[in-house]
Amino acid sequence: MTTSQTSQPLPPKYLQEDDLSEECEKLLSILPKEKGWIGSYIYNYQGIWTSPRVIQAVIACQQQFQAQDSDIILVTNPKSGTTWLKSLLFSLVNRMKHPIFEQNHPLLVKNPHDLIPFLELRLYLDGQVPNFSSFSSPRLLSSHLPYASLPKSVQDSRTKLVYLCRNPRDTFISMWHYSNSLRLHHLDTNSIEEMLDLFCKGVSLHGPFWNHVLDYWKESVEKPHKVLFLMYEEIKEQPKIQIKRLAEFLECPFSMEEENCGVVDEILRMCSFENLSNLEVNVNGKLSTGVENKMFFRKGEVGDWKNYFTIEMSEKLNHVIEQKFQGSGLRFLYN
Ligand code: PAP
């Protein structure tokens, strides 16, 4: 954890546009661009809308990352509950090494993003080969990349992918709040109507939202041993069932003894919004990318969109949702 020393914080590292490679600068000049959610612009690279520095990191990650069969990669659209699932995944997979009742459990002193780093937003952000020597096996990693943009070795290996999806209305509201809080001081706050227009057009952080979800949904149906598709709302509704599903998918199911000793309940309690959001590290800490940990904890509820959407906005988004997900078999819970 590092603490801010200045009153005027720098933008998060993944938004900084200095030090880009010549190759990346050249590429940017020909990529489609749109108004940015956080920075001035976002660019479309391989169908993903993101910031210049992340594009450079995506290229480095695609060229260099060598997946291992034992790797577990958590993938999400931004603001779908990544932080929550990182905490669940970490405590579940490491429960032998770090018993959940342990007084100095890593989750008590580190933000989940520090325990399961993003490939393109953290490890490859400097365009260098990261040092994986401190990772224990299985390596727990994460990404916001769409399926088609994952490094080839991830698709070709037995690496397991855990995908978390959240209903688009709450994802949008969460993204709108997050990006307004991070927007650089000289830029105005984005209006909700304007950002909904962009979201519907697919221009969202790591968007389009729709293709991201649909591609992983399809992969999870075709390759159920490789991709597990989870939903934020279902974890909220039936946390025990969903975490057991996750444990079984990862081939580390809970024993009867663990269940009887309350291990499952304790993992859920430890990773709850109430617990995590009140920890000192998450109230006052910062990630190495410069983002304050508290930015990842706002309300953590299902249905907050109702406090923001007008009827017109609802109808607009409904129309896109129907159009995009028709016939996919995918249904969202909104309440
Ligand atoms: P990221 O993709 O940038 O890492 P992510 O963690 O997906 O962000 O999104 C944060 C959302 O998850 C916030 O939602 P909100 O804006 O609607 O409130 C945040 O509150 C929510 N969240 C964080 N931790 C938890 C948790 N333990 N349980 C439930 N929701 C959580």
Tab-separated table of C-alpha atoms and ligand atoms in Angstrom:
chain	number	residue	atom	x	y	z
A	1	MET	CA	0.000	0.000	0.000
A	2	THR	CA	1.255	3.483	-0.773
A	3	THR	CA	-0.189	6.702	0.509
A	4	SER	CA	-0.816	9.827	-1.496
A	5	GLN	CA	1.747	12.564	-0.785
A	6	THR	CA	0.237	15.296	-2.954
A	7	SER	CA	-3.051	17.162	-2.945
A	8	GLN	CA	-3.304	17.041	-6.776
A	9	PRO	CA	-3.091	13.335	-7.607
A	10	LEU	CA	-1.752	12.110	-10.931
A	11	PRO	CA	-4.198	10.271	-13.168
A	12	PRO	CA	-4.119	6.483	-12.761
A	13	LYS	CA	-1.099	4.994	-14.500
A	14	TYR	CA	-3.176	3.313	-17.179
A	15	LEU	CA	-4.434	6.743	-18.297
A	16	GLN	CA	-1.034	8.387	-18.532
A	17	GLU	CA	-0.161	9.016	-22.147
A	18	ASP	CA	3.518	9.872	-21.902
A	19	ASP	CA	6.205	7.334	-22.718
A	20	LEU	CA	4.178	5.498	-25.345
A	21	SER	CA	6.221	3.543	-27.855
A	22	GLU	CA	6.638	4.961	-31.348
A	23	GLU	CA	4.750	1.951	-32.694
A	24	CYS	CA	1.819	2.688	-30.392
A	25	GLU	CA	1.788	6.413	-31.302
A	26	LYS	CA	1.636	5.461	-34.979
A	27	LEU	CA	-1.160	3.012	-34.357
A	28	LEU	CA	-3.193	5.585	-32.422
A	29	SER	CA	-3.138	7.968	-35.344
A	30	ILE	CA	-5.158	5.513	-37.442
A	31	LEU	CA	-7.498	4.026	-34.806
A	32	PRO	CA	-11.129	5.152	-34.438
A	33	LYS	CA	-11.530	7.370	-31.367
A	34	GLU	CA	-14.411	8.623	-29.260
A	35	LYS	CA	-14.911	10.830	-26.239
A	36	GLY	CA	-13.291	9.180	-23.221
A	37	TRP	CA	-15.112	8.151	-20.058
A	38	ILE	CA	-12.154	9.125	-17.887
A	39	GLY	CA	-9.429	10.571	-20.104
A	40	SER	CA	-10.029	12.793	-23.133
A	41	TYR	CA	-10.410	9.976	-25.674
A	42	ILE	CA	-10.726	6.247	-25.928
A	43	TYR	CA	-9.597	4.332	-28.979
A	44	ASN	CA	-10.830	1.188	-30.647
A	45	TYR	CA	-8.184	-1.493	-30.925
A	46	GLN	CA	-9.197	-5.005	-32.099
A	47	GLY	CA	-12.797	-4.091	-31.327
A	48	ILE	CA	-12.051	-2.967	-27.732
A	49	TRP	CA	-12.553	0.618	-26.572
A	50	THR	CA	-9.725	1.584	-24.257
A	51	SER	CA	-7.002	4.095	-23.454
A	52	PRO	CA	-3.651	4.396	-25.328
A	53	ARG	CA	-1.466	3.001	-22.594
A	54	VAL	CA	-3.700	-0.027	-22.197
A	55	ILE	CA	-3.517	-0.667	-25.957
A	56	GLN	CA	0.255	-0.784	-25.652
A	57	ALA	CA	-0.096	-3.177	-22.703
A	58	VAL	CA	-2.581	-5.386	-24.590
A	59	ILE	CA	-0.111	-5.745	-27.452
A	60	ALA	CA	2.723	-6.641	-25.047
A	61	CYS	CA	0.500	-9.099	-23.188
A	62	GLN	CA	-0.695	-10.782	-26.384
A	63	GLN	CA	2.881	-11.136	-27.635
A	64	GLN	CA	4.515	-12.243	-24.409
A	65	PHE	CA	2.162	-13.912	-21.956
A	66	GLN	CA	2.653	-17.658	-21.682
A	67	ALA	CA	-0.291	-19.282	-19.973
A	68	GLN	CA	0.202	-22.325	-17.795
A	69	ASP	CA	-2.360	-25.121	-17.614
A	70	SER	CA	-2.836	-24.454	-13.902
A	71	ASP	CA	-3.528	-20.704	-14.325
A	72	ILE	CA	-6.876	-19.313	-13.293
A	73	ILE	CA	-7.926	-16.068	-14.961
A	74	LEU	CA	-10.871	-14.018	-13.801
A	75	VAL	CA	-12.435	-12.005	-16.620
A	76	THR	CA	-15.031	-9.253	-16.361
A	77	ASN	CA	-16.465	-6.247	-18.054
A	78	PRO	CA	-15.316	-3.343	-15.821
A	79	LYS	CA	-17.651	-2.682	-12.881
A	80	SER	CA	-19.237	-6.124	-12.918
A	81	GLY	CA	-18.031	-7.039	-9.418
A	82	THR	CA	-14.386	-7.818	-10.220
A	83	THR	CA	-13.138	-6.759	-6.777
A	84	TRP	CA	-15.681	-8.981	-5.044
A	85	LEU	CA	-14.946	-12.047	-7.132
A	86	LYS	CA	-11.199	-11.490	-6.750
A	87	SER	CA	-11.613	-11.661	-2.989
A	88	LEU	CA	-13.778	-14.801	-3.203
A	89	LEU	CA	-11.425	-16.483	-5.644
A	90	PHE	CA	-8.329	-15.660	-3.616
A	91	SER	CA	-9.732	-16.895	-0.329
A	92	LEU	CA	-11.211	-20.004	-1.909
A	93	VAL	CA	-8.122	-21.133	-3.827
A	94	ASN	CA	-5.662	-20.240	-1.041
A	95	ARG	CA	-7.646	-21.587	1.893
A	96	MET	CA	-5.002	-24.191	2.786
A	97	LYS	CA	-2.126	-21.722	2.623
A	98	HIS	CA	-4.136	-18.910	4.239
A	99	PRO	CA	-6.850	-20.401	6.437
A	100	ILE	CA	-9.839	-18.097	6.355
A	101	PHE	CA	-9.956	-17.725	10.155
A	102	GLU	CA	-6.283	-16.617	10.208
A	103	GLN	CA	-5.718	-13.290	12.016
A	104	ASN	CA	-3.386	-11.890	9.357
A	105	HIS	CA	-5.219	-13.109	6.274
A	106	PRO	CA	-3.893	-11.247	3.168
A	107	LEU	CA	-7.368	-9.870	2.412
A	108	LEU	CA	-7.265	-7.959	5.697
A	109	VAL	CA	-4.227	-5.972	4.602
A	110	LYS	CA	-4.336	-5.922	0.810
A	111	ASN	CA	-6.919	-4.849	-1.711
A	112	PRO	CA	-8.115	-7.791	-3.855
A	113	HIS	CA	-6.619	-6.083	-6.937
A	114	ASP	CA	-3.184	-6.380	-5.324
A	115	LEU	CA	-3.719	-10.083	-4.723
A	116	ILE	CA	-4.987	-10.914	-8.220
A	117	PRO	CA	-3.423	-8.436	-10.644
A	118	PHE	CA	-4.770	-7.515	-14.058
A	119	LEU	CA	-2.668	-8.643	-16.994
A	120	GLU	CA	-3.215	-5.586	-19.186
A	121	LEU	CA	-3.935	-2.971	-16.497
A	122	ARG	CA	-1.088	-3.868	-14.196
A	123	LEU	CA	1.412	-6.565	-15.177
A	124	TYR	CA	2.022	-5.491	-18.773
A	125	LEU	CA	1.295	-1.795	-18.306
A	126	ASP	CA	4.932	-0.830	-18.755
A	127	GLY	CA	5.237	-2.988	-21.858
A	128	GLN	CA	7.882	-5.119	-20.063
A	129	VAL	CA	7.853	-8.834	-19.314
A	130	PRO	CA	6.555	-9.026	-15.732
A	131	ASN	CA	8.299	-11.048	-13.081
A	132	PHE	CA	6.080	-13.986	-12.203
A	133	SER	CA	8.569	-15.517	-9.762
A	134	SER	CA	6.623	-14.367	-6.700
A	135	PHE	CA	3.426	-16.077	-7.898
A	136	SER	CA	2.540	-19.371	-6.321
A	137	SER	CA	0.724	-22.076	-8.237
A	138	PRO	CA	-1.994	-21.865	-9.383
A	139	ARG	CA	-1.345	-18.339	-10.621
A	140	LEU	CA	-4.393	-16.152	-10.075
A	141	LEU	CA	-4.665	-13.447	-12.731
A	142	SER	CA	-7.345	-11.213	-14.154
A	143	SER	CA	-8.300	-9.379	-17.301
A	144	HIS	CA	-10.982	-7.184	-18.843
A	145	LEU	CA	-10.113	-8.436	-22.340
A	146	PRO	CA	-12.758	-9.943	-24.634
A	147	TYR	CA	-12.300	-13.643	-25.407
A	148	ALA	CA	-10.932	-13.070	-28.900
A	149	SER	CA	-8.260	-10.683	-27.588
A	150	LEU	CA	-6.871	-12.943	-24.878
A	151	PRO	CA	-3.282	-14.043	-25.497
A	152	LYS	CA	-3.328	-17.118	-27.723
A	153	SER	CA	-1.689	-19.312	-25.106
A	154	VAL	CA	-4.704	-18.762	-22.822
A	155	GLN	CA	-7.033	-20.127	-25.460
A	156	ASP	CA	-4.703	-22.999	-26.359
A	157	SER	CA	-3.897	-24.122	-22.811
A	158	ARG	CA	-6.018	-25.730	-20.104
A	159	THR	CA	-6.055	-22.417	-18.211
A	160	LYS	CA	-9.425	-21.965	-16.547
A	161	LEU	CA	-11.430	-18.807	-17.088
A	162	VAL	CA	-13.934	-17.542	-14.553
A	163	TYR	CA	-16.219	-14.954	-16.123
A	164	LEU	CA	-18.358	-12.629	-14.038
A	165	CYS	CA	-21.230	-10.736	-15.611
A	166	ARG	CA	-23.508	-8.101	-14.057
A	167	ASN	CA	-26.758	-6.718	-15.374
A	168	PRO	CA	-26.001	-3.929	-17.849
A	169	ARG	CA	-28.074	-1.309	-16.017
A	170	ASP	CA	-26.142	-1.541	-12.753
A	171	THR	CA	-22.864	-2.016	-14.628
A	172	PHE	CA	-23.538	1.204	-16.507
A	173	ILE	CA	-24.395	3.169	-13.344
A	174	SER	CA	-21.322	1.845	-11.569
A	175	MET	CA	-19.124	2.723	-14.572
A	176	TRP	CA	-20.594	6.205	-14.807
A	177	HIS	CA	-19.908	6.919	-11.123
A	178	TYR	CA	-16.428	5.411	-11.237
A	179	SER	CA	-15.349	7.287	-14.329
A	180	ASN	CA	-16.706	10.600	-13.065
A	181	SER	CA	-14.777	10.164	-9.822
A	182	LEU	CA	-11.585	9.460	-11.735
A	183	ARG	CA	-11.974	12.109	-14.407
A	184	LEU	CA	-9.080	14.453	-14.514
A	185	HIS	CA	-9.739	17.739	-12.788
A	186	HIS	CA	-9.752	19.814	-15.967
A	187	LEU	CA	-12.493	17.747	-17.583
A	188	ASP	CA	-16.184	18.226	-16.862
A	189	THR	CA	-18.364	15.599	-15.283
A	190	ASN	CA	-19.948	13.412	-17.942
A	191	SER	CA	-23.722	13.624	-18.087
A	192	ILE	CA	-25.572	10.373	-17.552
A	193	GLU	CA	-27.555	10.719	-20.808
A	194	GLU	CA	-24.440	11.285	-22.880
A	195	MET	CA	-22.648	8.289	-21.366
A	196	LEU	CA	-25.691	6.062	-21.799
A	197	ASP	CA	-25.668	6.939	-25.492
A	198	LEU	CA	-22.028	5.887	-25.691
A	199	PHE	CA	-22.669	2.720	-23.640
A	200	CYS	CA	-25.524	1.730	-25.964
A	201	LYS	CA	-23.270	2.320	-28.970
A	202	GLY	CA	-20.739	-0.045	-27.399
A	203	VAL	CA	-18.324	2.743	-26.462
A	204	SER	CA	-17.708	1.843	-22.812
A	205	LEU	CA	-14.587	0.961	-20.823
A	206	HIS	CA	-13.281	-2.194	-22.519
A	207	GLY	CA	-16.571	-2.293	-24.398
A	208	PRO	CA	-18.710	-3.102	-26.211
A	209	PHE	CA	-20.364	-4.636	-23.151
A	210	TRP	CA	-22.581	-6.882	-25.287
A	211	ASN	CA	-19.967	-8.712	-27.342
A	212	HIS	CA	-17.826	-9.191	-24.243
A	213	VAL	CA	-20.639	-10.971	-22.383
A	214	LEU	CA	-21.942	-12.915	-25.369
A	215	ASP	CA	-18.553	-14.278	-26.391
A	216	TYR	CA	-17.789	-15.645	-22.922
A	217	TRP	CA	-21.350	-16.936	-22.592
A	218	LYS	CA	-20.934	-18.854	-25.815
A	219	GLU	CA	-17.552	-20.234	-24.746
A	220	SER	CA	-18.975	-21.317	-21.382
A	221	VAL	CA	-21.727	-23.257	-23.145
A	222	GLU	CA	-19.328	-24.866	-25.612
A	223	LYS	CA	-16.435	-25.461	-23.188
A	224	PRO	CA	-17.910	-25.783	-19.691
A	225	HIS	CA	-14.629	-27.158	-18.306
A	226	LYS	CA	-12.724	-24.119	-19.531
A	227	VAL	CA	-15.097	-21.216	-18.877
A	228	LEU	CA	-17.390	-20.744	-15.891
A	229	PHE	CA	-20.001	-18.022	-16.369
A	230	LEU	CA	-21.133	-16.395	-13.117
A	231	MET	CA	-23.571	-13.575	-12.501
A	232	TYR	CA	-23.239	-10.879	-9.844
A	233	GLU	CA	-26.944	-10.967	-9.056
A	234	GLU	CA	-26.938	-14.746	-8.607
A	235	ILE	CA	-24.014	-14.563	-6.187
A	236	LYS	CA	-25.946	-11.927	-4.237
A	237	GLU	CA	-29.047	-14.083	-4.207
A	238	GLN	CA	-27.495	-17.487	-3.516
A	239	PRO	CA	-23.915	-16.910	-2.395
A	240	LYS	CA	-23.354	-20.402	-0.990
A	241	ILE	CA	-24.548	-22.180	-4.093
A	242	GLN	CA	-22.461	-19.973	-6.377
A	243	ILE	CA	-19.239	-20.226	-4.396
A	244	LYS	CA	-19.618	-23.994	-4.291
A	245	ARG	CA	-20.095	-23.976	-8.062
A	246	LEU	CA	-16.894	-21.978	-8.348
A	247	ALA	CA	-15.013	-24.376	-6.049
A	248	GLU	CA	-16.184	-27.385	-8.051
A	249	PHE	CA	-15.263	-25.788	-11.364
A	250	LEU	CA	-11.770	-25.111	-10.000
A	251	GLU	CA	-11.545	-28.693	-8.754
A	252	CYS	CA	-11.166	-27.672	-5.127
A	253	PRO	CA	-14.638	-28.449	-3.721
A	254	PHE	CA	-15.400	-27.841	-0.053
A	255	SER	CA	-15.254	-30.923	2.134
A	256	MET	CA	-18.108	-31.771	4.480
A	257	GLU	CA	-15.800	-30.953	7.359
A	258	GLU	CA	-15.067	-27.480	5.962
A	259	GLU	CA	-18.751	-26.820	5.536
A	260	ASN	CA	-19.478	-27.974	9.069
A	261	CYS	CA	-16.705	-25.776	10.444
A	262	GLY	CA	-18.212	-22.704	8.754
A	263	VAL	CA	-15.435	-22.160	6.194
A	264	VAL	CA	-17.894	-21.301	3.407
A	265	ASP	CA	-19.803	-18.844	5.603
A	266	GLU	CA	-16.592	-17.224	6.781
A	267	ILE	CA	-15.288	-16.754	3.224
A	268	LEU	CA	-18.567	-15.074	2.299
A	269	ARG	CA	-18.439	-12.872	5.395
A	270	MET	CA	-14.815	-11.927	4.840
A	271	CYS	CA	-15.530	-10.973	1.210
A	272	SER	CA	-18.771	-9.142	1.896
A	273	PHE	CA	-19.090	-5.521	0.868
A	274	GLU	CA	-19.585	-4.515	4.506
A	275	ASN	CA	-16.406	-6.204	5.651
A	276	LEU	CA	-14.062	-5.327	2.783
A	277	SER	CA	-15.197	-1.736	2.352
A	278	ASN	CA	-14.542	-0.951	6.020
A	279	LEU	CA	-11.014	-2.324	6.218
A	280	GLU	CA	-8.322	0.297	6.758
A	281	VAL	CA	-6.512	-0.772	3.560
A	282	ASN	CA	-9.634	-0.196	1.504
A	283	VAL	CA	-10.544	3.082	3.186
A	284	ASN	CA	-7.126	4.749	2.947
A	285	GLY	CA	-4.957	2.608	0.649
A	286	LYS	CA	-4.024	3.030	-3.014
A	287	LEU	CA	-3.121	0.627	-5.809
A	288	SER	CA	0.239	0.945	-7.547
A	289	THR	CA	-1.709	2.214	-10.576
A	290	GLY	CA	-2.668	5.241	-8.482
A	291	VAL	CA	-6.346	4.434	-7.983
A	292	GLU	CA	-7.613	4.736	-4.418
A	293	ASN	CA	-8.912	1.434	-3.079
A	294	LYS	CA	-12.118	3.042	-1.853
A	295	MET	CA	-13.096	3.687	-5.495
A	296	PHE	CA	-13.909	-0.013	-5.839
A	297	PHE	CA	-16.534	0.096	-3.102
A	298	ARG	CA	-19.543	2.304	-3.693
A	299	LYS	CA	-22.867	0.621	-2.821
A	300	GLY	CA	-22.494	-2.989	-3.903
A	301	GLU	CA	-26.223	-3.454	-4.489
A	302	VAL	CA	-28.496	-4.870	-7.138
A	303	GLY	CA	-30.962	-2.379	-8.591
A	304	ASP	CA	-29.278	0.972	-7.865
A	305	TRP	CA	-29.995	1.889	-11.507
A	306	LYS	CA	-33.597	2.592	-10.455
A	307	ASN	CA	-32.368	5.669	-8.589
A	308	TYR	CA	-30.988	7.151	-11.810
A	309	PHE	CA	-32.845	5.949	-14.885
A	310	THR	CA	-35.671	7.954	-16.430
A	311	ILE	CA	-38.333	6.000	-18.338
A	312	GLU	CA	-36.743	7.162	-21.549
A	313	MET	CA	-33.315	5.889	-20.518
A	314	SER	CA	-34.802	2.547	-19.447
A	315	GLU	CA	-36.563	2.098	-22.753
A	316	LYS	CA	-33.457	2.989	-24.701
A	317	LEU	CA	-31.293	0.451	-22.876
A	318	ASN	CA	-34.029	-2.214	-22.908
A	319	HIS	CA	-34.213	-1.944	-26.649
A	320	VAL	CA	-30.472	-2.531	-27.028
A	321	ILE	CA	-30.496	-5.394	-24.498
A	322	GLU	CA	-33.323	-7.123	-26.364
A	323	GLN	CA	-31.619	-6.656	-29.689
A	324	LYS	CA	-28.225	-7.899	-28.524
A	325	PHE	CA	-29.204	-10.825	-26.312
A	326	GLN	CA	-32.221	-12.136	-28.209
A	327	GLY	CA	-31.941	-15.889	-28.715
A	328	SER	CA	-28.770	-16.193	-26.589
A	329	GLY	CA	-30.503	-17.878	-23.665
A	330	LEU	CA	-28.979	-15.278	-21.355
A	331	ARG	CA	-31.269	-13.453	-18.928
A	332	PHE	CA	-30.397	-10.743	-16.438
A	333	LEU	CA	-31.828	-10.145	-12.973
A	334	TYR	CA	-32.440	-6.485	-12.182
A	335	ASN	CA	-34.059	-6.202	-8.785
B	1	PAP	P1	-13.339	-3.021	-11.638
B	1	PAP	O1	-13.892	-3.807	-12.786
B	1	PAP	O2	-12.889	-1.646	-12.025
B	1	PAP	O3	-12.333	-3.763	-10.851
B	1	PAP	P2	-15.555	-3.758	-10.000
B	1	PAP	O4	-15.002	-4.313	-8.764
B	1	PAP	O5	-16.034	-4.692	-11.034
B	1	PAP	O6	-14.541	-2.731	-10.653
B	1	PAP	O7	-16.789	-2.836	-9.710
B	1	PAP	C1	-17.052	-2.205	-8.511
B	1	PAP	C2	-18.486	-2.511	-8.182
B	1	PAP	O8	-18.528	-3.713	-7.386
B	1	PAP	C3	-19.084	-1.417	-7.338
B	1	PAP	O9	-20.472	-1.444	-7.628
B	1	PAP	P3	-21.434	-0.169	-7.405
B	1	PAP	O10	-20.790	0.993	-8.073
B	1	PAP	O11	-22.737	-0.543	-8.026
B	1	PAP	O12	-21.551	-0.007	-5.935
B	1	PAP	C4	-18.768	-1.923	-5.953
B	1	PAP	O13	-19.535	-1.318	-4.942
B	1	PAP	C5	-19.079	-3.386	-6.113
B	1	PAP	N1	-18.450	-4.207	-5.078
B	1	PAP	C6	-17.176	-4.099	-4.590
B	1	PAP	N2	-16.974	-5.004	-3.640
B	1	PAP	C7	-18.124	-5.712	-3.493
B	1	PAP	C8	-18.519	-6.774	-2.621
B	1	PAP	N3	-17.701	-7.290	-1.744
B	1	PAP	N4	-19.777	-7.246	-2.772
B	1	PAP	C9	-20.622	-6.731	-3.683
B	1	PAP	N5	-20.307	-5.712	-4.509
B	1	PAP	C10	-19.065	-5.202	-4.425
